[in-house]
């Protein structure tokens, strides 16, 4: 997550993510599922402007945003206001302006990233003494993917997503992964995808098998991923069976010179890992002429620097412009 000062407040760049590895355990008593997943932030961003406003005011300006997402940003703001992190007697105000680029229902975590951006941006605007660790329970209460986006980069996420272990040290900023993402304009409901997965496998205990992420150090995992190994998504088969268009899209991408093709999250985005930035551009150009879909070029993004989200530690500026 990158933060930039602007007149009257700040702008937060909220990244999308892809899942490089995603294993799902059986349904738990609370209805959620334990995960073992490698999340990676990419440089496809929504932009959230967080601007000062009179005490007690909370406004969100945006156009064409789905109700759920609008609610997630506003809910993040309200949760923060109601948390003990805002000193008693204060009711600071804000105006939030959201510019969407990350498609919704796409498995790219856009709504979750916006919520994390709202938490971090408002903590900064209101100068709250809030560390990332203190924002974590608020993030987890907003959605399973939100904790990851508080720091971004590359991380192994477990529990229902809230146990975030940074693996960014193994994914250096100078050697990013290059992706082509294809969003087929189909929205997949995450909840429905979990239900379909449960129905498809009865009582199977996926997470009782040893995780390949345990059998080698993160740096070796990165090397293997670079060779196209270890990529996995437990949802891919079940979601591609429910949406034949996705299976066909997957097959189309497999004909290109990608190192690996995989679905992200619970879909619907299918992405390819390219051998280089040039290869990614070439294949994206070809797919744009061939497909009725949104094709994005993206690279892996290093983590933000938000150890202390309130006073002090946030990245002030320095938006990295990676686009040639
Ligand atoms: O946490 P979030 O609201 O994003 O999750 C949406 C839905 O996805 C949940 O209601 C739940 O059905 C399912 N889910 C799950 N296990 C997870 C994450 C999400 O079953 N670890």
Tab-separated table of C-alpha atoms in Angstrom, residues 16-23 35-42 106-109 145 148 155 157 179 225 231-233 235 262-267 271:
chain	number	residue	atom	x	y	z
A	16	UNK	CA	-5.060	-6.024	-6.011
A	17	UNK	CA	-3.697	-9.488	-5.162
A	18	UNK	CA	-3.254	-12.836	-6.810
A	19	UNK	CA	-3.099	-16.176	-4.987
A	20	UNK	CA	-0.057	-18.182	-6.041
A	21	UNK	CA	-1.028	-21.085	-3.819
A	22	UNK	CA	-4.449	-21.632	-2.241
A	23	UNK	CA	-5.413	-24.709	-0.274
A	35	UNK	CA	-6.714	-21.638	4.454
A	36	UNK	CA	-3.113	-22.081	3.541
A	37	UNK	CA	-2.405	-19.504	0.884
A	38	UNK	CA	0.377	-17.454	-0.636
A	39	UNK	CA	-0.989	-13.988	-1.416
A	40	UNK	CA	0.895	-11.518	-3.587
A	41	UNK	CA	0.044	-7.830	-4.026
A	42	UNK	CA	0.278	-6.558	-7.604
A	106	UNK	CA	-12.845	-11.205	-9.675
A	107	UNK	CA	-10.771	-12.976	-6.995
A	108	UNK	CA	-8.413	-9.998	-6.861
A	109	UNK	CA	-9.355	-8.711	-3.397
A	145	UNK	CA	-8.583	-10.960	3.113
A	148	UNK	CA	-3.218	-9.235	4.279
A	155	UNK	CA	2.612	-13.288	2.496
A	157	UNK	CA	-1.937	-16.435	5.090
A	179	UNK	CA	1.539	-11.234	-14.980
A	225	UNK	CA	7.262	-20.631	-8.526
A	231	UNK	CA	1.154	-22.920	-8.205
A	232	UNK	CA	-2.146	-24.319	-6.982
A	233	UNK	CA	-5.718	-23.212	-6.419
A	235	UNK	CA	-11.118	-23.596	-6.200
A	262	UNK	CA	-3.959	-20.217	-12.723
A	263	UNK	CA	-7.237	-18.815	-11.420
A	264	UNK	CA	-6.942	-16.221	-8.624
A	265	UNK	CA	-8.885	-16.684	-5.375
A	266	UNK	CA	-12.396	-17.971	-5.965
A	267	UNK	CA	-12.334	-16.485	-9.494
A	271	UNK	CA	-3.810	-15.065	-14.834
